[in-house]
Amino acid sequence: MLRLVLSLALLDPTAVIEVSQRNVPAPRVLTPDGDRLGYAPVPRPYTGARRLTGVLLGHDPVSRRGVLCGGTVIGSRSRSLVLTAAHCLYHRGRLLENLAFLPGYDGGRPGLGVWPAVRTWVPARWRHRPYSPGLLPYDIGLVGVGRGKRPLEAVTGRGLRTMATDRGTTLQGLELLGYPAGKGYPGTRLYRCLGDAAEAVSEGPGLMVTRNCHAAAGGSGGPALYGGSVAGVVSSSSPLGDTKGYTVLARLGDKPFKRMFARADRTMQLRQRD
């Protein structure tokens, strides 16, 4: 099993550094027309899961920097929940401000509107502990969004199913979606990467790693899709100077995620009744 010693560089698009000519060795790139990180632009128009994916924007009140992450609409009774990474919502114990989700984001245009966050949920350890690699298996967050009386899914269409997998499960043919920013990437267009994922740790709900994709800044929080469902969330990656880069995915472990999802969905349903 891979021992992970990672930073959360993906949180800040301005942290992108000069990357090597080939971060994922060519034989490992599975994406048709994939670039040095294994990614390729998603053809327009965005449909299906790609239409349900967008950017999550926020602001860190201390560093005074904007934050760009990915997010995905997931199916719920409240029809108002977005799945992302916990570190896209909390940074060093601080909840980011002015959070908003822009589904179907393309070319700087919020094609399906701007949806302000009204509530967020992350595992308790993300709110009360300093960052450590041990937090990565819990790097999952939910955002409840609202805009008038129409729920999010009334505009985007039905959200994606979530797929809980046990620790140790390997998945082949995952599709990672995100909005990479920095050198060679606009930060305004959806990209995809195909990868095979294996278990990376032996504790907690589990953590997947793929060596076919090397996520850049802006990719955090994007979905890892498998068979039409979301199996994980892009959490982090090896340093971008790594010539054999990999991406870390927080899997949707059964009990911890289900409990958080149930709380979030119930809260948003009650809010809609008020």
PDB file of C-alpha atoms in Angstrom, residues 79-201:
ATOM      1  CA  ARG A  79     -32.757  18.227  -4.563  1.00  0.00           C
ATOM      2  CA  SER A  80     -30.287  20.856  -3.371  1.00  0.00           C
ATOM      3  CA  LEU A  81     -26.995  19.135  -2.471  1.00  0.00           C
ATOM      4  CA  VAL A  82     -23.536  19.463  -4.004  1.00  0.00           C
ATOM      5  CA  LEU A  83     -20.676  17.054  -3.319  1.00  0.00           C
ATOM      6  CA  THR A  84     -17.135  18.445  -3.048  1.00  0.00           C
ATOM      7  CA  ALA A  85     -13.944  18.066  -0.976  1.00  0.00           C
ATOM      8  CA  ALA A  86     -13.938  19.134   2.681  1.00  0.00           C
ATOM      9  CA  HIS A  87     -10.826  21.256   2.166  1.00  0.00           C
ATOM     10  CA  CYS A  88     -12.752  23.242  -0.453  1.00  0.00           C
ATOM     11  CA  LEU A  89     -15.026  24.404   2.377  1.00  0.00           C
ATOM     12  CA  TYR A  90     -12.685  24.640   5.370  1.00  0.00           C
ATOM     13  CA  HIS A  91      -9.119  25.907   5.342  1.00  0.00           C
ATOM     14  CA  ARG A  92      -7.042  25.656   8.522  1.00  0.00           C
ATOM     15  CA  GLY A  93     -10.204  25.404  10.564  1.00  0.00           C
ATOM     16  CA  ARG A  94     -11.843  28.385   8.895  1.00  0.00           C
ATOM     17  CA  LEU A  95     -15.056  28.123   6.924  1.00  0.00           C
ATOM     18  CA  LEU A  96     -14.604  29.889   3.607  1.00  0.00           C
ATOM     19  CA  GLU A  97     -16.876  32.815   2.852  1.00  0.00           C
ATOM     20  CA  ASN A  98     -19.180  33.703  -0.046  1.00  0.00           C
ATOM     21  CA  LEU A  99     -19.393  30.125  -1.265  1.00  0.00           C
ATOM     22  CA  ALA A 100     -21.378  29.600  -4.458  1.00  0.00           C
ATOM     23  CA  PHE A 101     -21.828  26.732  -6.912  1.00  0.00           C
ATOM     24  CA  LEU A 102     -21.959  27.272 -10.684  1.00  0.00           C
ATOM     25  CA  PRO A 103     -23.178  24.079 -12.415  1.00  0.00           C
ATOM     26  CA  GLY A 104     -22.379  23.528 -16.075  1.00  0.00           C
ATOM     27  CA  TYR A 105     -19.728  26.239 -15.883  1.00  0.00           C
ATOM     28  CA  ASP A 106     -18.117  26.828 -19.268  1.00  0.00           C
ATOM     29  CA  GLY A 107     -15.891  29.561 -20.619  1.00  0.00           C
ATOM     30  CA  GLY A 108     -16.456  31.822 -17.636  1.00  0.00           C
ATOM     31  CA  ARG A 109     -20.236  31.671 -18.034  1.00  0.00           C
ATOM     32  CA  PRO A 110     -22.568  30.202 -15.372  1.00  0.00           C
ATOM     33  CA  GLY A 111     -24.892  28.521 -17.848  1.00  0.00           C
ATOM     34  CA  LEU A 112     -27.218  27.174 -15.141  1.00  0.00           C
ATOM     35  CA  GLY A 113     -26.966  30.083 -12.747  1.00  0.00           C
ATOM     36  CA  VAL A 114     -25.120  30.968  -9.576  1.00  0.00           C
ATOM     37  CA  TRP A 115     -26.295  29.048  -6.499  1.00  0.00           C
ATOM     38  CA  PRO A 116     -25.210  30.517  -3.134  1.00  0.00           C
ATOM     39  CA  ALA A 117     -24.375  28.107  -0.333  1.00  0.00           C
ATOM     40  CA  VAL A 118     -26.777  28.207   2.604  1.00  0.00           C
ATOM     41  CA  ARG A 119     -25.225  25.373   4.670  1.00  0.00           C
ATOM     42  CA  THR A 120     -22.097  23.213   4.570  1.00  0.00           C
ATOM     43  CA  TRP A 121     -21.206  19.869   6.136  1.00  0.00           C
ATOM     44  CA  VAL A 122     -17.792  18.277   6.642  1.00  0.00           C
ATOM     45  CA  PRO A 123     -16.583  15.523   8.992  1.00  0.00           C
ATOM     46  CA  ALA A 124     -16.010  16.985  12.483  1.00  0.00           C
ATOM     47  CA  ARG A 125     -12.273  16.330  12.363  1.00  0.00           C
ATOM     48  CA  TRP A 126     -11.927  18.811   9.505  1.00  0.00           C
ATOM     49  CA  ARG A 127     -13.277  21.570  11.732  1.00  0.00           C
ATOM     50  CA  HIS A 128     -11.279  20.805  14.836  1.00  0.00           C
ATOM     51  CA  ARG A 129      -7.921  19.364  13.806  1.00  0.00           C
ATOM     52  CA  PRO A 130      -4.902  20.850  12.019  1.00  0.00           C
ATOM     53  CA  TYR A 131      -4.237  19.379   8.621  1.00  0.00           C
ATOM     54  CA  SER A 132      -2.443  16.035   8.442  1.00  0.00           C
ATOM     55  CA  PRO A 133      -2.326  13.248   5.843  1.00  0.00           C
ATOM     56  CA  GLY A 134      -4.552  11.244   8.177  1.00  0.00           C
ATOM     57  CA  LEU A 135      -7.424  13.587   7.321  1.00  0.00           C
ATOM     58  CA  LEU A 136      -7.401  12.708   3.622  1.00  0.00           C
ATOM     59  CA  PRO A 137      -9.786   9.721   3.877  1.00  0.00           C
ATOM     60  CA  TYR A 138     -12.337  12.169   5.311  1.00  0.00           C
ATOM     61  CA  ASP A 139     -11.845  14.892   2.685  1.00  0.00           C
ATOM     62  CA  ILE A 140     -15.517  14.959   1.667  1.00  0.00           C
ATOM     63  CA  GLY A 141     -17.938  17.839   2.031  1.00  0.00           C
ATOM     64  CA  LEU A 142     -21.529  18.678   1.162  1.00  0.00           C
ATOM     65  CA  VAL A 143     -23.009  22.047   0.271  1.00  0.00           C
ATOM     66  CA  GLY A 144     -26.682  22.916   0.489  1.00  0.00           C
ATOM     67  CA  VAL A 145     -27.516  25.612  -2.052  1.00  0.00           C
ATOM     68  CA  GLY A 146     -30.571  27.769  -2.562  1.00  0.00           C
ATOM     69  CA  ARG A 147     -31.856  30.405  -4.952  1.00  0.00           C
ATOM     70  CA  GLY A 148     -35.490  31.399  -4.591  1.00  0.00           C
ATOM     71  CA  LYS A 149     -38.010  28.579  -4.315  1.00  0.00           C
ATOM     72  CA  ARG A 150     -36.706  26.339  -7.104  1.00  0.00           C
ATOM     73  CA  PRO A 151     -34.380  23.534  -5.950  1.00  0.00           C
ATOM     74  CA  LEU A 152     -31.074  23.009  -7.750  1.00  0.00           C
ATOM     75  CA  GLU A 153     -32.138  19.779  -9.471  1.00  0.00           C
ATOM     76  CA  ALA A 154     -35.137  21.547 -11.029  1.00  0.00           C
ATOM     77  CA  VAL A 155     -32.583  23.402 -13.159  1.00  0.00           C
ATOM     78  CA  THR A 156     -29.739  20.910 -13.599  1.00  0.00           C
ATOM     79  CA  GLY A 157     -31.764  17.722 -13.852  1.00  0.00           C
ATOM     80  CA  ARG A 158     -31.606  14.768 -11.481  1.00  0.00           C
ATOM     81  CA  GLY A 159     -28.424  14.562  -9.427  1.00  0.00           C
ATOM     82  CA  LEU A 160     -26.010  11.662  -9.597  1.00  0.00           C
ATOM     83  CA  ARG A 161     -26.222   8.548  -7.472  1.00  0.00           C
ATOM     84  CA  THR A 162     -23.464   7.983  -4.944  1.00  0.00           C
ATOM     85  CA  MET A 163     -21.594   4.700  -4.735  1.00  0.00           C
ATOM     86  CA  ALA A 164     -20.217   3.639  -1.379  1.00  0.00           C
ATOM     87  CA  THR A 165     -17.292   1.217  -1.607  1.00  0.00           C
ATOM     88  CA  ASP A 166     -15.508  -0.663   1.148  1.00  0.00           C
ATOM     89  CA  ARG A 167     -11.878  -0.021   1.975  1.00  0.00           C
ATOM     90  CA  GLY A 168      -9.674  -2.091  -0.314  1.00  0.00           C
ATOM     91  CA  THR A 169     -12.030  -2.005  -3.309  1.00  0.00           C
ATOM     92  CA  THR A 170     -10.237  -1.384  -6.615  1.00  0.00           C
ATOM     93  CA  LEU A 171     -12.025   0.393  -9.448  1.00  0.00           C
ATOM     94  CA  GLN A 172     -10.979   0.363 -13.090  1.00  0.00           C
ATOM     95  CA  GLY A 173     -12.165   2.936 -15.614  1.00  0.00           C
ATOM     96  CA  LEU A 174     -12.935   5.858 -13.316  1.00  0.00           C
ATOM     97  CA  GLU A 175     -13.563   9.219 -14.974  1.00  0.00           C
ATOM     98  CA  LEU A 176     -12.295  12.259 -13.071  1.00  0.00           C
ATOM     99  CA  LEU A 177     -13.874  15.621 -13.896  1.00  0.00           C
ATOM    100  CA  GLY A 178     -12.595  19.048 -12.929  1.00  0.00           C
ATOM    101  CA  TYR A 179     -11.570  22.555 -13.887  1.00  0.00           C
ATOM    102  CA  PRO A 180      -7.748  22.622 -13.753  1.00  0.00           C
ATOM    103  CA  ALA A 181      -6.163  26.058 -13.541  1.00  0.00           C
ATOM    104  CA  GLY A 182      -2.631  27.311 -14.029  1.00  0.00           C
ATOM    105  CA  LYS A 183       0.012  26.691 -16.681  1.00  0.00           C
ATOM    106  CA  GLY A 184      -1.670  25.309 -19.803  1.00  0.00           C
ATOM    107  CA  TYR A 185      -5.165  25.320 -18.297  1.00  0.00           C
ATOM    108  CA  PRO A 186      -7.758  28.101 -18.432  1.00  0.00           C
ATOM    109  CA  GLY A 187      -9.633  27.253 -15.228  1.00  0.00           C
ATOM    110  CA  THR A 188     -12.869  27.901 -17.121  1.00  0.00           C
ATOM    111  CA  ARG A 189     -13.292  24.661 -19.055  1.00  0.00           C
ATOM    112  CA  LEU A 190     -14.176  21.153 -17.931  1.00  0.00           C
ATOM    113  CA  TYR A 191     -11.503  18.458 -18.332  1.00  0.00           C
ATOM    114  CA  ARG A 192     -11.630  14.683 -17.886  1.00  0.00           C
ATOM    115  CA  CYS A 193      -9.130  11.973 -17.046  1.00  0.00           C
ATOM    116  CA  LEU A 194      -9.579   8.206 -17.139  1.00  0.00           C
ATOM    117  CA  GLY A 195      -7.853   6.203 -14.440  1.00  0.00           C
ATOM    118  CA  ASP A 196      -7.689   2.943 -12.537  1.00  0.00           C
ATOM    119  CA  ALA A 197      -7.701   3.297  -8.753  1.00  0.00           C
ATOM    120  CA  ALA A 198      -6.349   1.094  -5.985  1.00  0.00           C
ATOM    121  CA  GLU A 199      -6.419   1.311  -2.190  1.00  0.00           C
ATOM    122  CA  ALA A 200      -3.839   3.640  -0.664  1.00  0.00           C
ATOM    123  CA  VAL A 201      -4.225   3.344   3.114  1.00  0.00           C
TER     124      VAL A 201
END
